Coordinates of C-alpha atoms and ligand atoms in Angstrom, one line a residue:
M1 CA 0.0 0.0 0.0
K2 CA 2.7 2.4 1.1
N3 CA 4.9 1.3 -1.8
T4 CA 2.1 1.9 -4.4
S5 CA 1.5 5.4 -3.2
M6 CA 5.2 6.2 -3.1
S7 CA 5.7 5.0 -6.6
N8 CA 2.7 7.1 -7.8
L9 CA 4.2 10.1 -6.1
S10 CA 7.6 9.7 -7.6
R11 CA 6.1 9.1 -11.0
R12 CA 4.0 12.2 -10.7
C13 CA 7.0 14.2 -9.6
F14 CA 9.1 12.8 -12.4
L15 CA 6.6 13.5 -15.1
S16 CA 6.0 17.0 -14.0
R17 CA 9.7 17.9 -14.7
S18 CA 10.3 15.9 -17.8
T19 CA 9.1 15.7 -21.4
L20 CA 10.8 12.3 -21.9
A21 CA 8.9 9.4 -23.3
A22 CA 7.0 7.0 -21.1
S23 CA 9.6 4.3 -21.5
A24 CA 12.1 6.5 -19.5
I25 CA 9.9 6.5 -16.5
V26 CA 11.7 3.5 -15.0
T27 CA 14.6 5.8 -14.2
G28 CA 12.2 8.2 -12.4
A29 CA 12.7 6.3 -9.1
A30 CA 16.1 7.8 -8.9
F31 CA 14.6 11.3 -8.5
R32 CA 14.2 12.6 -5.0
L33 CA 10.7 13.2 -3.8
V34 CA 9.6 16.8 -3.3
V35 CA 6.1 15.9 -2.3
P36 CA 5.6 15.8 1.5
A37 CA 5.7 12.3 2.9
R38 CA 2.3 12.5 4.5
A39 CA -0.1 10.6 2.2
Q40 CA -3.0 12.7 1.0
S41 CA -4.5 9.8 -0.9
A42 CA -7.3 9.3 1.6
R43 CA -9.0 12.3 -0.1
P44 CA -10.5 11.8 -3.5
G45 CA -9.1 14.1 -6.1
N46 CA -6.0 16.2 -6.2
P47 CA -4.5 19.0 -4.0
L48 CA -4.9 22.3 -5.8
R49 CA -1.8 23.3 -7.6
L50 CA -0.5 26.8 -7.1
P51 CA 1.4 28.4 -10.0
P52 CA 4.8 29.7 -8.9
D53 CA 5.6 33.4 -9.0
W54 CA 7.5 34.5 -12.0
T55 CA 11.0 35.6 -11.1
G56 CA 11.7 37.7 -14.2
G57 CA 13.7 37.1 -17.4
S58 CA 11.8 35.2 -20.0
L59 CA 8.5 33.7 -20.6
T60 CA 9.1 30.6 -22.8
V61 CA 6.1 29.0 -24.4
A62 CA 6.7 25.4 -25.5
R63 CA 5.0 22.1 -25.6
A64 CA 5.4 19.9 -22.6
N65 CA 4.0 16.8 -21.0
L66 CA 2.6 17.3 -17.5
A67 CA 1.2 14.8 -14.9
I68 CA -2.1 16.6 -14.7
W69 CA -3.7 13.3 -13.8
P70 CA -1.6 11.1 -11.5
G71 CA -0.1 8.3 -13.5
Y72 CA -0.7 10.0 -16.9
S73 CA 1.3 12.3 -19.1
T74 CA -0.7 15.0 -20.8
A75 CA 0.5 17.0 -23.7
V76 CA 0.0 20.8 -23.1
S77 CA 1.4 24.1 -24.3
A78 CA 3.1 25.5 -21.2
I79 CA 4.7 28.7 -20.1
N80 CA 8.1 28.1 -18.4
G81 CA 7.0 24.5 -18.1
G82 CA 3.8 25.1 -16.3
V83 CA 0.0 25.2 -16.9
P84 CA -1.1 27.8 -15.8
G85 CA 2.1 29.8 -16.5
P86 CA 3.9 31.5 -13.6
T87 CA 2.1 34.3 -11.9
I88 CA 3.6 37.7 -12.9
R89 CA 3.5 40.3 -10.1
V90 CA 4.2 43.9 -10.9
R91 CA 4.0 46.8 -8.4
R92 CA 2.1 49.9 -9.5
G93 CA 4.5 52.5 -10.8
Q94 CA 7.1 49.9 -11.8
E95 CA 8.2 48.6 -15.2
F96 CA 7.2 45.2 -16.6
T97 CA 10.0 43.7 -18.7
A98 CA 10.0 40.2 -20.2
R99 CA 11.5 38.4 -23.1
V100 CA 8.8 36.3 -24.8
Q101 CA 10.3 33.2 -26.3
N102 CA 8.1 31.4 -28.8
S103 CA 9.2 27.7 -28.8
L104 CA 5.8 26.5 -29.7
G105 CA 6.5 25.6 -33.3
E106 CA 3.8 28.0 -34.6
P107 CA 3.2 31.7 -34.5
L108 CA 2.5 33.3 -31.1
V109 CA 1.9 36.6 -29.4
L110 CA 1.0 37.2 -25.7
H111 CA -1.5 39.7 -24.5
W112 CA -1.6 41.2 -21.0
H113 CA -5.3 41.2 -20.4
G114 CA -6.5 44.1 -18.2
V115 CA -3.0 45.6 -18.2
L116 CA -3.0 48.9 -20.1
A117 CA 0.0 48.4 -22.4
P118 CA 1.4 50.6 -25.3
E119 CA 0.1 49.4 -28.7
R120 CA 3.1 47.5 -29.8
M121 CA 3.5 45.8 -26.4
D122 CA -0.2 44.8 -26.1
G123 CA -0.2 41.6 -28.1
H124 CA -2.2 42.6 -31.1
P125 CA -2.2 39.6 -33.5
R126 CA -0.3 41.7 -36.1
D127 CA 2.6 41.5 -33.7
Q128 CA 2.8 37.8 -33.5
V129 CA 6.2 36.2 -34.0
A130 CA 7.1 33.1 -36.0
A131 CA 8.1 29.8 -34.5
G132 CA 11.5 29.9 -32.8
Q133 CA 11.5 33.7 -32.5
S134 CA 11.4 35.9 -29.4
Y135 CA 10.6 39.5 -28.6
Q136 CA 11.1 42.0 -25.8
V137 CA 8.3 43.5 -23.8
R138 CA 8.8 46.6 -21.7
F139 CA 6.4 49.1 -20.3
P140 CA 5.5 50.9 -17.1
V141 CA 2.4 49.7 -15.1
R142 CA 0.6 52.8 -13.7
Q143 CA -3.0 51.6 -13.1
R144 CA -4.6 50.6 -9.8
A145 CA -4.0 47.2 -8.2
S146 CA -5.9 44.5 -9.9
T147 CA -6.0 40.8 -10.9
C148 CA -5.2 40.6 -14.6
W149 CA -3.9 37.8 -16.7
Y150 CA -2.0 37.0 -19.8
H151 CA -2.7 34.6 -22.6
A152 CA -2.0 33.8 -26.2
H153 CA -3.6 36.2 -28.7
T154 CA -2.4 34.8 -32.0
D155 CA -4.3 35.3 -35.2
Q156 CA -7.0 32.5 -35.4
L157 CA -5.0 30.4 -32.9
T158 CA -5.9 32.1 -29.7
A159 CA -8.6 29.5 -28.8
E160 CA -6.4 26.5 -29.4
Q161 CA -3.3 27.9 -27.7
A162 CA -5.2 29.2 -24.6
Y163 CA -7.0 25.9 -24.4
A164 CA -3.7 24.0 -24.5
G165 CA -2.5 26.1 -21.6
V166 CA -0.9 29.4 -22.7
A167 CA -2.3 31.6 -19.9
G168 CA -1.3 32.8 -16.4
F169 CA -2.1 35.4 -13.8
F170 CA -0.7 39.0 -14.0
I171 CA -1.3 40.6 -10.7
I172 CA -0.8 44.4 -10.3
E173 CA 0.1 45.1 -6.6
D174 CA 0.0 48.3 -4.7
P175 CA 1.4 48.6 -1.2
A176 CA -1.4 51.0 -0.5
E177 CA -3.7 47.9 -0.5
A178 CA -2.2 46.8 2.7
A179 CA -4.3 49.4 4.5
F180 CA -7.4 47.4 4.0
G181 CA -6.2 44.5 6.0
L182 CA -7.3 41.9 3.4
P183 CA -6.2 38.3 3.9
S184 CA -2.7 37.8 2.5
G185 CA 0.0 35.2 2.1
N186 CA -1.5 31.7 1.9
H187 CA -4.9 33.3 2.5
D188 CA -4.7 35.1 -0.8
V189 CA -5.3 32.4 -3.5
S190 CA -5.6 32.8 -7.2
L191 CA -7.9 30.3 -9.0
V192 CA -8.2 30.0 -12.8
F193 CA -11.2 27.9 -14.1
T194 CA -10.9 26.0 -17.3
D195 CA -13.2 23.3 -18.8
K196 CA -11.8 20.6 -21.0
R197 CA -12.7 17.6 -23.0
V198 CA -10.5 14.7 -22.1
S199 CA -9.8 11.4 -23.8
A200 CA -9.5 8.0 -22.1
A201 CA -5.7 8.4 -22.3
R202 CA -6.1 11.7 -20.4
Q203 CA -5.2 14.0 -23.4
L204 CA -6.9 17.4 -23.8
V205 CA -9.1 17.1 -26.8
Y206 CA -9.5 20.2 -29.0
A207 CA -11.4 19.4 -32.1
P208 CA -14.2 22.0 -32.5
S209 CA -17.0 21.1 -34.9
M210 CA -18.9 23.7 -36.8
M211 CA -21.4 23.7 -34.0
D212 CA -18.7 24.1 -31.4
V213 CA -17.4 27.2 -33.2
M214 CA -20.9 28.6 -33.1
S215 CA -21.4 28.1 -29.4
G216 CA -17.8 28.1 -28.3
Y217 CA -15.9 25.0 -27.2
L218 CA -17.3 23.7 -23.9
G219 CA -15.7 20.9 -21.8
D220 CA -17.2 18.7 -19.2
V221 CA -14.0 18.3 -17.1
M222 CA -12.9 21.1 -14.8
L223 CA -9.3 22.0 -14.2
V224 CA -8.7 24.6 -11.5
N225 CA -5.1 25.9 -11.8
G226 CA -4.5 22.9 -14.0
T227 CA -5.8 20.5 -11.3
P228 CA -8.6 18.0 -12.0
D229 CA -11.0 17.2 -9.0
A230 CA -9.1 19.9 -7.1
W231 CA -9.3 20.4 -3.3
L232 CA -7.8 22.9 -0.9
S233 CA -7.2 22.5 2.8
V234 CA -8.2 25.7 4.5
D235 CA -8.4 27.0 8.1
R236 CA -11.4 28.4 9.9
G237 CA -10.4 32.0 8.8
L238 CA -11.0 34.5 6.1
Y239 CA -9.7 33.9 2.6
R240 CA -9.3 36.1 -0.5
F241 CA -9.9 34.3 -3.7
R242 CA -9.0 35.9 -7.0
L243 CA -11.2 34.1 -9.6
L244 CA -10.3 34.1 -13.2
N245 CA -12.4 32.6 -16.0
G246 CA -9.7 31.3 -18.3
S247 CA -12.2 29.1 -20.3
N248 CA -12.8 29.4 -24.0
A249 CA -16.5 29.7 -23.8
R250 CA -17.9 28.5 -20.4
I251 CA -19.7 30.9 -18.1
Y252 CA -19.7 30.1 -14.4
K253 CA -22.3 31.0 -11.8
V254 CA -20.0 30.7 -8.8
A255 CA -21.5 29.8 -5.4
L256 CA -20.8 27.7 -2.3
S257 CA -22.6 24.3 -2.3
D258 CA -24.4 25.2 0.9
G259 CA -25.6 28.5 -0.4
R260 CA -23.7 30.5 2.3
P261 CA -23.1 34.1 1.4
F262 CA -19.6 35.4 0.6
H263 CA -18.3 38.9 -0.2
L264 CA -17.5 40.3 -3.6
I265 CA -14.6 42.8 -3.1
G266 CA -13.2 43.3 -6.6
T267 CA -13.9 43.0 -10.3
D268 CA -11.6 43.1 -13.4
G269 CA -10.1 46.5 -12.6
G270 CA -9.5 46.1 -8.9
L271 CA -11.2 46.6 -5.6
L272 CA -14.8 47.8 -5.2
P273 CA -15.6 50.8 -2.9
A274 CA -17.0 48.3 -0.4
P275 CA -17.6 44.6 -0.1
M276 CA -20.9 43.3 -1.3
A277 CA -22.6 40.2 0.2
V278 CA -23.6 37.7 -2.5
T279 CA -24.6 34.1 -2.8
S280 CA -23.6 33.7 -6.4
V281 CA -21.7 35.6 -9.1
M282 CA -21.6 35.3 -12.8
L283 CA -18.1 35.0 -14.3
A284 CA -17.8 35.1 -18.1
P285 CA -14.7 34.2 -20.1
G286 CA -11.9 36.7 -19.6
Q287 CA -13.4 38.2 -16.5
R288 CA -12.0 38.3 -12.9
L289 CA -13.8 38.6 -9.6
E290 CA -12.2 38.8 -6.2
V291 CA -14.2 37.4 -3.2
L292 CA -13.7 36.9 0.5
V293 CA -14.9 33.6 1.9
D294 CA -15.2 33.2 5.7
F295 CA -14.7 29.6 6.9
S296 CA -15.1 30.4 10.6
P297 CA -18.8 29.3 10.6
Y298 CA -17.7 25.8 9.6
A299 CA -16.7 23.1 12.0
A300 CA -13.2 21.7 11.8
G301 CA -13.5 18.6 9.6
A302 CA -16.3 20.1 7.5
S303 CA -16.1 20.3 3.7
V304 CA -17.8 22.6 1.3
V305 CA -17.6 22.9 -2.5
L306 CA -17.1 26.0 -4.7
K307 CA -19.3 25.2 -7.6
S308 CA -21.0 26.6 -10.7
L309 CA -24.8 26.5 -10.5
T310 CA -27.1 25.9 -13.4
F311 CA -28.5 28.8 -15.3
A312 CA -30.5 29.3 -18.4
G313 CA -29.2 31.1 -21.5
G314 CA -28.2 28.3 -23.7
G315 CA -25.4 27.2 -25.9
G316 CA -23.7 23.8 -26.4
M317 CA -23.9 21.1 -28.8
M318 CA -26.7 18.5 -28.7
G319 CA -25.4 15.5 -26.8
G320 CA -22.2 17.4 -25.9
P321 CA -21.2 19.6 -22.9
Q322 CA -23.8 22.3 -22.3
Q323 CA -23.5 25.9 -21.2
G324 CA -25.1 26.6 -17.8
T325 CA -24.8 23.1 -16.3
E326 CA -23.9 22.5 -12.7
M327 CA -20.2 21.7 -12.1
D328 CA -17.9 21.3 -9.1
L329 CA -15.0 23.7 -9.2
L330 CA -13.0 23.2 -6.0
R331 CA -13.6 21.4 -2.7
F332 CA -12.6 23.0 0.5
Y333 CA -11.6 20.9 3.6
V334 CA -11.9 23.0 6.7
D335 CA -9.0 21.4 8.6
N336 CA -7.5 23.7 11.1
T337 CA -8.3 26.5 13.5
A338 CA -7.8 30.0 12.1
T339 CA -4.3 31.1 11.7
G340 CA -5.1 34.5 10.3
N341 CA -7.2 37.2 12.0
A342 CA -8.4 39.2 9.0
T343 CA -12.0 40.5 9.1
V344 CA -14.2 41.7 6.2
P345 CA -13.4 45.4 5.8
A346 CA -16.3 47.9 5.9
A347 CA -14.8 50.0 3.1
L348 CA -12.3 49.4 0.4
Q349 CA -10.9 51.6 -2.4
P350 CA -13.0 54.6 -3.5
L351 CA -13.8 54.7 -7.2
T352 CA -14.5 57.7 -9.4
P353 CA -17.6 56.9 -11.4
L354 CA -17.8 57.9 -15.0
T355 CA -21.2 59.5 -15.8
S356 CA -23.3 59.6 -18.9
A357 CA -23.3 63.4 -18.6
Q358 CA -19.5 63.3 -19.4
A359 CA -20.1 61.2 -22.5
K360 CA -19.2 62.8 -25.8
R361 CA -20.9 60.2 -27.9
T362 CA -22.6 56.8 -28.0
R363 CA -21.2 54.0 -30.1
V364 CA -23.5 51.1 -31.0
F365 CA -22.2 47.6 -31.5
T366 CA -24.7 45.1 -32.9
L367 CA -23.8 41.6 -32.1
A368 CA -25.4 39.2 -34.5
M369 CA -25.2 35.9 -36.2
S370 CA -25.1 35.8 -40.0
G371 CA -24.7 32.6 -41.8
M372 CA -22.4 30.6 -39.6
V373 CA -20.4 33.4 -38.0
H374 CA -20.9 35.9 -35.3
T375 CA -20.5 39.5 -36.4
I376 CA -20.0 43.0 -34.9
N377 CA -21.9 45.6 -36.8
G378 CA -22.3 43.1 -39.7
Q379 CA -18.6 42.4 -40.2
V380 CA -16.0 39.9 -39.4
F381 CA -12.4 40.8 -38.4
N382 CA -10.0 42.0 -41.1
M383 CA -6.5 42.7 -39.8
Q384 CA -6.0 45.3 -42.5
R385 CA -9.1 47.3 -41.7
T386 CA -9.6 49.9 -38.9
D387 CA -13.2 49.7 -37.9
F388 CA -13.4 52.9 -35.9
T389 CA -11.3 55.6 -34.2
V390 CA -11.6 56.9 -30.7
P391 CA -10.5 60.4 -29.6
F392 CA -8.0 60.2 -26.8
G393 CA -9.4 61.0 -23.4
D394 CA -13.1 61.3 -24.3
V395 CA -15.7 59.6 -22.2
E396 CA -17.9 57.5 -24.4
I397 CA -20.9 55.3 -24.1
W398 CA -20.6 51.9 -25.7
E399 CA -23.9 50.2 -26.3
Y400 CA -24.0 46.5 -27.1
R401 CA -27.1 45.1 -28.7
N402 CA -27.1 41.3 -28.8
T403 CA -29.5 40.1 -31.4
S404 CA -28.1 36.6 -31.4
T405 CA -29.0 33.6 -29.3
E406 CA -25.5 33.3 -27.8
P407 CA -24.0 35.2 -24.8
H408 CA -21.0 37.4 -25.8
P409 CA -18.4 38.5 -23.2
M410 CA -17.2 41.7 -24.9
H411 CA -13.6 43.0 -24.3
A412 CA -11.8 46.1 -25.5
H413 CA -8.1 46.4 -25.0
A414 CA -6.4 49.7 -23.8
A415 CA -9.1 50.9 -21.4
L416 CA -11.3 49.9 -18.5
C417 CA -15.0 50.6 -18.4
Q418 CA -18.0 50.8 -16.0
V419 CA -21.3 49.2 -16.8
L420 CA -24.1 51.7 -17.0
S421 CA -27.2 49.7 -17.7
R422 CA -28.4 46.2 -18.6
S423 CA -31.8 45.9 -20.4
S424 CA -32.7 42.6 -18.6
S425 CA -32.5 44.1 -15.1
A426 CA -33.5 47.3 -13.4
S427 CA -30.5 47.3 -11.1
L428 CA -27.0 46.1 -11.9
P429 CA -25.8 42.9 -10.3
P430 CA -22.8 43.3 -7.9
E431 CA -20.4 41.8 -10.5
D432 CA -21.3 44.6 -12.9
T433 CA -20.0 47.2 -10.5
G434 CA -16.5 48.6 -10.3
W435 CA -14.0 48.8 -13.1
K436 CA -14.4 46.1 -15.8
D437 CA -12.7 45.2 -19.0
T438 CA -14.9 42.4 -20.1
V439 CA -18.7 42.8 -20.1
L440 CA -21.1 39.9 -20.5
V441 CA -23.9 40.6 -23.0
N442 CA -26.6 37.9 -22.8
P443 CA -28.8 36.8 -25.7
G444 CA -31.3 39.5 -26.6
E445 CA -29.8 42.0 -24.2
T446 CA -28.7 45.6 -24.6
V447 CA -25.8 46.5 -22.3
R448 CA -24.4 50.0 -22.0
M449 CA -21.1 50.9 -20.5
L450 CA -19.0 54.0 -20.0
T451 CA -15.3 54.0 -21.1
R452 CA -12.4 56.4 -21.7
F453 CA -9.3 55.7 -23.6
D454 CA -6.8 57.9 -22.0
T455 CA -3.6 55.8 -21.5
H456 CA -2.1 54.8 -24.8
P457 CA -2.8 55.9 -28.4
G458 CA -2.6 53.4 -31.2
L459 CA -4.3 50.4 -32.8
F460 CA -6.0 47.9 -30.5
V461 CA -8.6 45.2 -30.7
H462 CA -12.1 44.9 -29.5
H463 CA -13.6 41.4 -29.5
C464 CA -15.8 38.7 -28.0
H465 CA -13.9 36.8 -25.4
N466 CA -15.6 33.6 -26.3
L467 CA -12.4 32.4 -28.0
E468 CA -14.0 30.4 -30.8
H469 CA -16.1 33.5 -31.6
E470 CA -13.0 35.7 -31.5
D471 CA -10.9 33.4 -33.8
S472 CA -13.8 33.0 -36.2
G473 CA -13.8 36.8 -36.6
M474 CA -15.9 38.4 -33.9
M475 CA -13.3 41.1 -33.5
Q476 CA -12.6 44.7 -34.6
N477 CA -9.5 46.9 -35.0
F478 CA -9.9 50.4 -33.5
E479 CA -7.5 53.2 -33.3
V480 CA -7.1 55.5 -30.3
L481 CA -6.1 58.8 -31.8
P482 CA -3.1 60.5 -30.1
P483 CA -3.5 63.6 -27.9
P484 CA -2.0 66.8 -29.5
A485 CA 1.7 67.1 -29.4
L486 CA 2.9 69.1 -26.4
A487 CA 5.8 71.4 -26.9
I488 CA 7.9 72.0 -23.7
R489 CA 10.5 74.8 -23.7
R490 CA 12.6 75.3 -20.7
D491 CA 14.5 78.5 -19.9
G492 CA 16.2 78.6 -16.5
A493 CA 13.5 78.0 -13.9
G494 CA 10.8 78.9 -16.4
V495 CA 8.9 76.4 -18.6
S496 CA 6.7 77.2 -21.5
L497 CA 4.2 74.6 -22.6
S498 CA 2.1 74.9 -25.8
W499 CA -0.1 72.9 -28.2
P500 CA -1.9 73.7 -31.4
G501 CA -4.6 76.4 -31.1
S502 CA -7.0 74.3 -33.2
E503 CA -7.3 71.7 -30.4
Q504 CA -10.2 72.3 -28.0
G505 CA -10.8 71.1 -24.5
W506 CA -7.4 70.1 -23.2
S507 CA -5.7 71.0 -19.9
L508 CA -2.3 70.4 -18.4
E509 CA -1.3 67.9 -15.8
S510 CA 2.1 67.4 -14.2
S511 CA 3.8 64.7 -12.2
A512 CA 7.1 64.3 -10.4
E513 CA 7.9 61.1 -12.3
P514 CA 8.1 60.4 -16.0
N515 CA 5.7 57.5 -15.7
G516 CA 3.8 59.1 -12.8
V517 CA 1.0 57.3 -11.1
V518 CA -0.1 60.6 -9.6
W519 CA -0.9 63.5 -11.9
E520 CA -2.0 66.9 -10.7
P521 CA -3.7 69.7 -12.6
V522 CA -1.4 72.6 -13.4
A523 CA -2.6 75.9 -12.2
G524 CA -2.8 78.7 -14.7
S525 CA -5.2 78.8 -17.7
P526 CA -3.9 78.5 -21.2
A527 CA -4.0 81.5 -23.5
V528 CA -3.6 81.6 -27.3
V529 CA -0.2 83.0 -28.2
G530 CA 0.8 83.0 -31.8
G531 CA -1.9 80.5 -32.7
R532 CA -0.9 78.1 -29.9
W533 CA -2.4 77.4 -26.5
T534 CA 0.3 78.4 -24.1
V535 CA 1.0 78.1 -20.4
N536 CA 4.1 79.7 -18.8
L537 CA 5.2 78.3 -15.5
T538 CA 7.9 78.6 -13.0
E539 CA 9.1 75.2 -11.9
L540 CA 9.4 75.7 -8.2
T541 CA 9.6 72.1 -7.0
G542 CA 12.3 70.8 -9.3
R543 CA 11.9 69.3 -12.8
R544 CA 8.4 67.9 -13.5
F545 CA 6.8 66.0 -16.3
Y546 CA 3.8 67.2 -18.2
R547 CA 0.9 65.8 -20.2
L548 CA -2.3 66.9 -21.8
A549 CA -5.6 65.6 -20.5
K550 CA -9.2 66.1 -21.6
S551 CA -10.8 68.7 -19.4
Ligands
C2O1 CU1 -8.1 38.4 -23.0 CU2 -8.0 40.4 -26.5 O1 -8.0 39.3 -24.8
CU2 CU1 -7.3 42.1 -23.2
CU3 CU1 -19.3 35.9 -28.7

């Protein structure tokens, strides 16, 4: 008995570090065990895997064989050898630098979903590199703390590559978050949900039929952080879970199996102004939600399951996996007395709401099905075509009208947004509050959101995050127009700032750092001098950095 479990462990351990053929496993016994000796096999399923933190350098995407199921070797596309890839953590105000090495044997580009990156760093499919090539990524991260992620964004290969494993967490940290006293350390757990179809030989099957492309590829086997039948041992304390839907098409209605309430504290773009008590939350592909779960009401020895509840709203192939079916995600075993003393904070991070009164225009996006493809405003993606332009800094209303019978989680790169209204409900559900970057638009629904592209000019994509829909063309190119060029002339302690007199509605902001997180309005109103808006200042507090913002 002991021997069997030992050899299983060594085998698992060996497979996870090797891509050698199965015949080489015999030598695996020579490898030292890194798994704790205490046998966990009394519990059905597998302990939840936690992706390691990325330590910098490169992100190498390559095929690998992993022991996802004990005793089996499963072919995947891994990042630095893991599925999910390593968790990238960047502090607000710091630079993110990475070398992306494409060792996948086909084209590849990575996108930093939710992270506002300059256009050529953002992972537009036009920037994909050929097999064997690598490229450098470097940009400062200035936005608020949030749980983002990264994944393949290759032209017409996004779905297949992400399904095979090319995805990981990208967490933006801000030391200011510590003030809220949220659970930290091993009480702050990231969970990525993916659904797979699995063969008898425990291989991930990706073979979408025409119908699968219409609905998106749904699986019937859950992997949480790449772990099937996952369980996590918790203590009777408070936990922060960062939930990511990394699935191609499946939407989750996340709840505890006993219906106990938990607290929603964050959405795609970071923390909410205050926790909201919920008993379930909808999580569409591409989206993130942060929740606090309190295990103190449970007796030691109890167990409860994080699951996805049934919901209506269709999709799925006849006889195959269906959208909206009940699924177990992760089983918690309440094992120990509390080791943390965190409590649910009364207030979190204030949020500046965008208002419809600020909006300069409304853009309508009609989501429809025509023939066998999903379209946005009647068209499918054309890499060569720019579908619309957005003036830098303007607040806009984006209105999605879903005339199809499929849900579409809509995602724009380069900005965050706030949901304004949802035709199917008088008040917005908690998961629609806060800053978002992916908005679920249900069949027949009209959803309006407020957005403002004020970080990077350039060409970006806007698409459905159902990855089969995206790859089959439910995507647009749009261009964020640059702000006017700001001329800065220094003369001793004086600085003269000017921009074209034809540009209306701009004001100056300054920061102490070139990639400042904090920008302050500059006192002094601009006057037209020689056909240019001009502001003359005395730089009293040392050299500062300036930019134009929409006033
Ligand atoms: Cu997460 Cu353009 O995608
Ligand atoms: Cu994105
Ligand atoms: Cu879609």
